[in-house]
mmCIF file of C-alpha atoms and ligand atoms in Angstrom:
data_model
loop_
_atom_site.group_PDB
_atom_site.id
_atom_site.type_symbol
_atom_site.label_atom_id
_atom_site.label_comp_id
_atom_site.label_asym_id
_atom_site.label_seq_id
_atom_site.Cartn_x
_atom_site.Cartn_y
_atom_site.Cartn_z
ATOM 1 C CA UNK A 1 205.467 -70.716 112.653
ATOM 2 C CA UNK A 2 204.660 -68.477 115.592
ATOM 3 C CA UNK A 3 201.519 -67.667 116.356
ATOM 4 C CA UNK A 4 200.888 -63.876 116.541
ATOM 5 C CA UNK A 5 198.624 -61.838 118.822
ATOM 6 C CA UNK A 6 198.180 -58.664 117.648
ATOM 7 C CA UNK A 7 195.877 -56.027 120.033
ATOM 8 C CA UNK A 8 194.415 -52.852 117.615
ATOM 9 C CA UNK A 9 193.357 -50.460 120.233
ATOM 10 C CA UNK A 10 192.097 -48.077 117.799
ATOM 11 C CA UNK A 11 191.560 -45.004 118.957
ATOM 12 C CA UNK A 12 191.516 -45.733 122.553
ATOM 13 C CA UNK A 13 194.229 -45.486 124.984
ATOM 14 C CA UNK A 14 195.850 -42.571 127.472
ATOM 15 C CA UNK A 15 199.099 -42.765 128.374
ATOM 16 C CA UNK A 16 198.297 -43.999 131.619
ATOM 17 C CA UNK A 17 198.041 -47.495 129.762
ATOM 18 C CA UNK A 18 201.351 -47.729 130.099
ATOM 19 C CA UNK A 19 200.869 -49.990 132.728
ATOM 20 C CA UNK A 20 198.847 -52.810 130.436
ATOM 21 C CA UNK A 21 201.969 -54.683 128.919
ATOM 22 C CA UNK A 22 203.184 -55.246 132.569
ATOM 23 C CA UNK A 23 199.179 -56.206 133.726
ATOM 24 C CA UNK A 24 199.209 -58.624 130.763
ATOM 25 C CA UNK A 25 202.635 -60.151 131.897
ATOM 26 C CA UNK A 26 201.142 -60.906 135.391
ATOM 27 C CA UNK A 27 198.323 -62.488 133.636
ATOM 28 C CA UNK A 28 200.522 -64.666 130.374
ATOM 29 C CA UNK A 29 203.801 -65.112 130.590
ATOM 30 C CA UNK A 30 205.869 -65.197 127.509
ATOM 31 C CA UNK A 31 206.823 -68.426 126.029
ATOM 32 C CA UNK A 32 208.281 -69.921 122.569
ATOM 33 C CA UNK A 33 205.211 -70.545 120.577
ATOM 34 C CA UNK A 34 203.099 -66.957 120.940
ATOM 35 C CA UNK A 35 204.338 -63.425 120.057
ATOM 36 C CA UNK A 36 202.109 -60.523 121.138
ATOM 37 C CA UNK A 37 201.806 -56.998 119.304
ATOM 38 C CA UNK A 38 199.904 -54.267 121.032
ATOM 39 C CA UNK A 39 199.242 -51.184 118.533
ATOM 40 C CA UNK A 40 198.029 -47.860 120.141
ATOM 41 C CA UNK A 41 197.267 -45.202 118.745
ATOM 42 C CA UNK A 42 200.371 -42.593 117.382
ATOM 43 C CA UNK A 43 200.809 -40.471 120.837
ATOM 44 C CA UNK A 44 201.634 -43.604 122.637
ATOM 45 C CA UNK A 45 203.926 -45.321 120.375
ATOM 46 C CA UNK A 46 207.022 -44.056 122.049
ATOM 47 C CA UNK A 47 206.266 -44.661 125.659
ATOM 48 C CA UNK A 48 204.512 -48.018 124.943
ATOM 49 C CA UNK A 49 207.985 -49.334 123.030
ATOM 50 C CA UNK A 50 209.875 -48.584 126.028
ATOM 51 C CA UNK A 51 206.724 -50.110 128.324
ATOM 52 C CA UNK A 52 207.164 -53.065 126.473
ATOM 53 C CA UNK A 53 210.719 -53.990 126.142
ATOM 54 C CA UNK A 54 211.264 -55.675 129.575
ATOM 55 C CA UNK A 55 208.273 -57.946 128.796
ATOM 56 C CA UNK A 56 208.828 -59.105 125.042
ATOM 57 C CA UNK A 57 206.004 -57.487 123.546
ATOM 58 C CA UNK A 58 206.424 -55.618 120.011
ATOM 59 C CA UNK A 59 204.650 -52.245 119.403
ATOM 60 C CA UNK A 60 203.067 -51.259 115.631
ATOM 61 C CA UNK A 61 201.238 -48.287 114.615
ATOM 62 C CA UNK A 62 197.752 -48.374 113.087
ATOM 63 C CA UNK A 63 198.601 -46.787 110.132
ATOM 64 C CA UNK A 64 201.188 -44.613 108.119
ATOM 65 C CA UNK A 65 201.774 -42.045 105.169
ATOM 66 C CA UNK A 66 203.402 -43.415 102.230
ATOM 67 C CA UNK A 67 205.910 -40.508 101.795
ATOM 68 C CA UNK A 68 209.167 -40.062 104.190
ATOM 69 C CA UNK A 69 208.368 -36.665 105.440
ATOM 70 C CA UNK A 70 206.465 -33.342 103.998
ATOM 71 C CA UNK A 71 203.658 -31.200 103.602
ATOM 72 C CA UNK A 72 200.801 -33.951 104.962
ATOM 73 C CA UNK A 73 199.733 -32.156 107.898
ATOM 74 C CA UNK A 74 198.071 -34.650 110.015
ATOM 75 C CA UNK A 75 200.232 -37.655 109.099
ATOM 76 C CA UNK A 76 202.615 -39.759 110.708
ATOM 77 C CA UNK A 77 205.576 -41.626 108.180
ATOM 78 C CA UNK A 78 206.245 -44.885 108.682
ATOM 79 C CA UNK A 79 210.091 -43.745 108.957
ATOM 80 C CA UNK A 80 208.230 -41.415 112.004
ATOM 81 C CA UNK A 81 207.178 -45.074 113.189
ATOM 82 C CA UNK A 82 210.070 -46.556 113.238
ATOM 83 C CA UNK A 83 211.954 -43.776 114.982
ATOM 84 C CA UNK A 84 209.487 -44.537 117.809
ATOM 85 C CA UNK A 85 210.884 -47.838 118.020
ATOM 86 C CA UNK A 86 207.848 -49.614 116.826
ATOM 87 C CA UNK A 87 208.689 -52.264 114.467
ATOM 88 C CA UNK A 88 204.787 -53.249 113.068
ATOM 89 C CA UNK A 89 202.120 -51.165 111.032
ATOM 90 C CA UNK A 90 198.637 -51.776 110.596
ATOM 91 C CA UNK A 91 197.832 -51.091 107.048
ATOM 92 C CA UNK A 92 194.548 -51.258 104.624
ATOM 93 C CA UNK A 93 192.105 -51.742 107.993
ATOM 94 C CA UNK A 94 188.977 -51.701 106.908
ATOM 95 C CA UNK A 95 187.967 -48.596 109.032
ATOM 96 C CA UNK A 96 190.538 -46.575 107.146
ATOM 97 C CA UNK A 97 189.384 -47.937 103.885
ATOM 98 C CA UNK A 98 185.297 -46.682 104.504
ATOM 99 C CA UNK A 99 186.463 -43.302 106.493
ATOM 100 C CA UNK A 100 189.844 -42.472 104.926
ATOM 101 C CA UNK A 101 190.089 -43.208 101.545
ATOM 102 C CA UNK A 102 192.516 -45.436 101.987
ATOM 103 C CA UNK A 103 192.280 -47.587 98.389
ATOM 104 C CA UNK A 104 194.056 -50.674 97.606
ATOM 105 C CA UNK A 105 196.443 -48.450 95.766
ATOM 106 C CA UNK A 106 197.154 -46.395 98.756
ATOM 107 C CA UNK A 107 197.712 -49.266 100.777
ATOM 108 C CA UNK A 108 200.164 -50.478 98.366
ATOM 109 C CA UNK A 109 202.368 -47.451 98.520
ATOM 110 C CA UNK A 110 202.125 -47.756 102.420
ATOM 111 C CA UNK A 111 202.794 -51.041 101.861
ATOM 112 C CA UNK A 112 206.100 -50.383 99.742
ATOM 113 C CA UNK A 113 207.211 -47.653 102.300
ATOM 114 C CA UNK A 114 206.768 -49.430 105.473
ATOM 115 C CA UNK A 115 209.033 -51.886 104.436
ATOM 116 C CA UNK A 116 212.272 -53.147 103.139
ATOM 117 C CA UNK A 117 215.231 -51.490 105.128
ATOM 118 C CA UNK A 118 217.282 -48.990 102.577
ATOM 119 C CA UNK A 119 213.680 -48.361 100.751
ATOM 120 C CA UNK A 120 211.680 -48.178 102.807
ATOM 121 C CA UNK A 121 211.023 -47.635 106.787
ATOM 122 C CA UNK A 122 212.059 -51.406 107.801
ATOM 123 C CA UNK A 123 208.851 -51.729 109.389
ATOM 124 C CA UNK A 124 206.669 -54.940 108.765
ATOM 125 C CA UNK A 125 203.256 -53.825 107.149
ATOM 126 C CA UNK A 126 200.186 -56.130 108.694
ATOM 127 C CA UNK A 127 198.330 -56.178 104.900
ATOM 128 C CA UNK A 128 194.513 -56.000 105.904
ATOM 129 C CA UNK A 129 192.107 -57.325 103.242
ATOM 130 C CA UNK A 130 188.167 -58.846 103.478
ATOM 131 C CA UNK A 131 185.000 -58.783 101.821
ATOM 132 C CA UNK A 132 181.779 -56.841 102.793
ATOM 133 C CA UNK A 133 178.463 -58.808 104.263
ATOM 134 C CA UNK A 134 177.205 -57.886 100.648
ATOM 135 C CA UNK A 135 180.294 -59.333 98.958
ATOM 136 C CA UNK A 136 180.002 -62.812 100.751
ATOM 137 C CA UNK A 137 176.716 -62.744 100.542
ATOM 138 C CA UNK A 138 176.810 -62.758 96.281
ATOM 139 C CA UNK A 139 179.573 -65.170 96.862
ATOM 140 C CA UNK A 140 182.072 -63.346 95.860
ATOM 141 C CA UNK A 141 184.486 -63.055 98.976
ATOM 142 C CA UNK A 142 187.371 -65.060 97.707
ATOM 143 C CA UNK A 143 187.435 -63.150 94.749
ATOM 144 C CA UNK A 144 187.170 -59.392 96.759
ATOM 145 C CA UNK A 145 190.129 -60.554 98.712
ATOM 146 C CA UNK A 146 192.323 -62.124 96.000
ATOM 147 C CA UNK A 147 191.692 -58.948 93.793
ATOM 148 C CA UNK A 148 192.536 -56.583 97.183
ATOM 149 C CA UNK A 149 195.564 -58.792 97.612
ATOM 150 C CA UNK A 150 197.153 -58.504 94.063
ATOM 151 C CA UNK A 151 197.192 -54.782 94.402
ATOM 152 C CA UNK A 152 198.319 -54.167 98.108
ATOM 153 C CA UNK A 153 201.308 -56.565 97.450
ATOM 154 C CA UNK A 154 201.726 -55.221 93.601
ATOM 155 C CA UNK A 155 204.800 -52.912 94.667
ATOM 156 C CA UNK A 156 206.667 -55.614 96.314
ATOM 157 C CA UNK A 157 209.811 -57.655 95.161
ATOM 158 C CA UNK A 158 211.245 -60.620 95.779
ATOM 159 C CA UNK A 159 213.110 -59.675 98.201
ATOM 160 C CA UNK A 160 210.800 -57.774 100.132
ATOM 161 C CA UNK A 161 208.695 -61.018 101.413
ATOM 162 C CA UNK A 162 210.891 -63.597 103.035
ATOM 163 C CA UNK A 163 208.548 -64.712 105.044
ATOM 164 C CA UNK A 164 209.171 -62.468 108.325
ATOM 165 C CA UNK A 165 208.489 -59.086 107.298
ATOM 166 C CA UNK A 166 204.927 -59.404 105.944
ATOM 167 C CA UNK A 167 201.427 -60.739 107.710
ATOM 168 C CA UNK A 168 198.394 -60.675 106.191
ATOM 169 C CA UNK A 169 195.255 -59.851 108.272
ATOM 170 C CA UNK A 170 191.751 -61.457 106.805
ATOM 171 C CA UNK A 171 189.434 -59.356 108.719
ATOM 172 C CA UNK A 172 185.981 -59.631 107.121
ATOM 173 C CA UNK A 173 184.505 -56.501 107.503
ATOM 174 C CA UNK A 174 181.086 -57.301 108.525
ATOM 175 C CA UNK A 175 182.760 -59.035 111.387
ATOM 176 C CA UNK A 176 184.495 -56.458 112.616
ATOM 177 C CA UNK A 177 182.944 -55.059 116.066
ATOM 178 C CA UNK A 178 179.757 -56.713 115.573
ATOM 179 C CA UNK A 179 180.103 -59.913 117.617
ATOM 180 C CA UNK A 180 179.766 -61.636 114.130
ATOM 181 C CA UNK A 181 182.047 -64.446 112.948
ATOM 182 C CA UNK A 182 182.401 -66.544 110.176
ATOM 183 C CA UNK A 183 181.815 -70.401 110.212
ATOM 184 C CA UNK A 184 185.239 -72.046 110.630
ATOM 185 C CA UNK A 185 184.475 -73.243 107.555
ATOM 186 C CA UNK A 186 184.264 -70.226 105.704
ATOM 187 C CA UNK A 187 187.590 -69.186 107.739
ATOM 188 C CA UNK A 188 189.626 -72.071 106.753
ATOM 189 C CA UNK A 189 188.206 -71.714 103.324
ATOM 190 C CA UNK A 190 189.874 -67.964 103.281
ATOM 191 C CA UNK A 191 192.969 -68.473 104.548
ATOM 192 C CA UNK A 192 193.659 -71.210 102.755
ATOM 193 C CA UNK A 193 192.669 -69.011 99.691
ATOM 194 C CA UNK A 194 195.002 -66.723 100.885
ATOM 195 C CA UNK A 195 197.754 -68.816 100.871
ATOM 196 C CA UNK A 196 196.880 -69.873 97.592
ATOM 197 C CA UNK A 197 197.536 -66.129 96.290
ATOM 198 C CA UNK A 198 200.816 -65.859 98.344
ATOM 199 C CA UNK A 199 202.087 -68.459 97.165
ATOM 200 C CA UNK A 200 201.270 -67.695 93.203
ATOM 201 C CA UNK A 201 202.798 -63.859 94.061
ATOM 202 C CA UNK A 202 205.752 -65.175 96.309
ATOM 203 C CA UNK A 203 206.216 -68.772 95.621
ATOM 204 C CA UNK A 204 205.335 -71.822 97.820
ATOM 205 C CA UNK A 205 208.671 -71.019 100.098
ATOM 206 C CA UNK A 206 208.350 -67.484 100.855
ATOM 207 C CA UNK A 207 204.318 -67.821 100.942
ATOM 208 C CA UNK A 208 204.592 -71.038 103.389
ATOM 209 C CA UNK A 209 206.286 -68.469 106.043
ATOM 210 C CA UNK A 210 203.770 -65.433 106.045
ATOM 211 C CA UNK A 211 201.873 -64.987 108.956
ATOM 212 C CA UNK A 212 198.130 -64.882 107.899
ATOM 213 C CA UNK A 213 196.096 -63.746 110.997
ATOM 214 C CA UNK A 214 192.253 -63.673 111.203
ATOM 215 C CA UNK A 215 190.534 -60.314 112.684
ATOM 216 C CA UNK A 216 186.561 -59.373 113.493
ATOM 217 C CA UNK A 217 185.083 -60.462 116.532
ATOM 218 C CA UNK A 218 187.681 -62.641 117.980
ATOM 219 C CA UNK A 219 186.841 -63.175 122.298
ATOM 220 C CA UNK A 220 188.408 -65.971 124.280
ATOM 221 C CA UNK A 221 184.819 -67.704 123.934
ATOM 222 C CA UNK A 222 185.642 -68.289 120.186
ATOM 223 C CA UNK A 223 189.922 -67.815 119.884
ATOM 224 C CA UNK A 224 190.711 -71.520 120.640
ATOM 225 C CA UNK A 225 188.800 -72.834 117.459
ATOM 226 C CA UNK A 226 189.716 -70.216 115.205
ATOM 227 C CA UNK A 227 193.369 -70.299 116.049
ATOM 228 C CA UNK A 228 193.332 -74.244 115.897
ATOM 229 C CA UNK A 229 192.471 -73.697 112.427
ATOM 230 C CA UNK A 230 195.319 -75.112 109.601
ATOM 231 C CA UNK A 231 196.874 -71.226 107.921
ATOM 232 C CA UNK A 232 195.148 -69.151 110.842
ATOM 233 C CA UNK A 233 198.529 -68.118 112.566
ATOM 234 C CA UNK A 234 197.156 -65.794 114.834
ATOM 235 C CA UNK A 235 194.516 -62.859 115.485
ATOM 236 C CA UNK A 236 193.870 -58.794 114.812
ATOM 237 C CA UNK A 237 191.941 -58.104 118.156
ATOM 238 C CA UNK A 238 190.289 -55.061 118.629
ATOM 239 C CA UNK A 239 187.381 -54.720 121.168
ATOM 240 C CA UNK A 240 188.392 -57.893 123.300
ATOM 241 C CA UNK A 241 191.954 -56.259 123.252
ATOM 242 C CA UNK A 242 191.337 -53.307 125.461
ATOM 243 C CA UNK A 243 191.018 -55.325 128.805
ATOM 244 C CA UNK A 244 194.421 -57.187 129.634
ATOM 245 C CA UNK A 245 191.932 -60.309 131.190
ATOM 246 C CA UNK A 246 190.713 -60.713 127.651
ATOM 247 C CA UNK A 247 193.511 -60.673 125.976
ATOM 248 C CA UNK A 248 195.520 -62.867 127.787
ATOM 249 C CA UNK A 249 192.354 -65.545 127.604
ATOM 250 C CA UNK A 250 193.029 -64.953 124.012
ATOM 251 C CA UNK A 251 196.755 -65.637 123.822
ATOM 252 C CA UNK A 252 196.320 -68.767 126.001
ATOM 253 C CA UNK A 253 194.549 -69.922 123.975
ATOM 254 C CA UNK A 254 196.891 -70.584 121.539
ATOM 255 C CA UNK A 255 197.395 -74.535 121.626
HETATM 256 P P1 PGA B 1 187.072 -56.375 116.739
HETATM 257 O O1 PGA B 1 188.027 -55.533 115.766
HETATM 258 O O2 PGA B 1 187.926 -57.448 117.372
HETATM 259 O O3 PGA B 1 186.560 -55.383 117.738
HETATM 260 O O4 PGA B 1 186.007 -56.974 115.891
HETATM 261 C C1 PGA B 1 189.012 -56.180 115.001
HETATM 262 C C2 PGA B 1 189.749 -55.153 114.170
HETATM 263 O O5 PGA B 1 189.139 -54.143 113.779
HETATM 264 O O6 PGA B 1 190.937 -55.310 113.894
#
């Protein structure tokens, strides 16, 4: 399995960033065993697909609406998305969930639109799920995440996960922007718990084949150990993703 490297610059970015994908080339060239996913905000989707074609980078929103098109004023489809030429979608981040009432339930109708081509956009959703500091702290993380799980993925069929048009982020939300991280442990732990659930909802063939990336805090002083771990197939950067230095530290580090 690949290992994916997936930038969320929030909302930061001008279109002058243009220039980033071709910065980070100078900096990490591509190679066989790393993909890399920068996702801007909506205004630069276009340009940035088109900035990053000659260097092998994909493009992916940070979010989209579940319906095709209508009265949402504000909102962006994910058939808008794709017609950008962005092929990824952040869904279910946990800054959405606290600020824009973005549920489980929601998540799962994004979910069920952003994918599947004839259904939906033929995008492929990046499923964010993790537990609060309070949640972990009552021990209750695995369960927070398995329950979030069951009901972002409840829309889907078989046929929508074969393995290459789903990835799970574990981003624990305490961990997110605050230079916190959990033990290696307690990220091995997760993921492998994740699996676990992917492969009761999938089966152990499809669920094998799902990216599941960890997100919250990732730098390049702390990516080679978490990506070394067994079912961490890559990382949901945010902060340490705005500088093209970092990020490239981050991607090589990728054994
Ligand atoms: P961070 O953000 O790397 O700045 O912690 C990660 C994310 O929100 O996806």
């Amino acid at each position: 399995m690949k290992t994916l490297i997936a930038a969320n610059w929030k909302m930061h970015g001008k279109l002058d960033w243009v220039d980033k994908p071709a910065e980070f080339r100078s900096l990490f060239r591509a190679n066989d065993v790393v993909d890399v996913l920068i996702c801007p905000p909506a205004h630069m989707l276009e340009i940035m697909v088109r900035a990053c074609a000659g260097h092998g980078i994909s493009i992916g929103a940070q979010n989209c609406h579940d319906k095709t098109s209508g009265a949402y004023t504000g909102e962006i489809s994910a058939q808008m998305v794709a017609d950008t030429g962005a092929t990824y979608v952040i869904l279910g981040h946990s800054e959405r969930r606290a600020m824009f009432g973005d549920t489980d339930e929601v998540v799962a109708a994004k979910t069920r639109a952003a994918l599947g081509a004839g259904i939906g956009a033929g995008l492929v959703p990046i499923v964010c799920v993790g537990e609060s500091r309070a949640e972990r702290e009552a021990g209750q993380a695995e369960e927070v995440v398995g329950g979030q799980l069951a009901v972002c993925l409840s829309k889907l069929g078989p046929e929508d996960a074969d393995g290459t048009n789903l990835v799970i982020a574990y981003e624990p939300v305490w961990a997110i922007g605050t230079g916190l991280v959990p033990t290696l442990e307690d990220i091995a732990t997760m993921h492998d718990h994740i699996r676990g659930c992917l492969t009761t909802r999938f089966g152990v063939k499809i669920a094998d084949t799902i990216q599941i990336l960890y997100g919250g805090s990732v730098k390049p002083a702390n990516a080679k150990e978490i990506l070394a771990l067994k079912d961490v197939s890559g990382a949901l950067i945010g902060g340490a993703a705005l500088e093209m230095d970092s990020l490239a530290a981050i991607a090589a580090a990728v054994e």
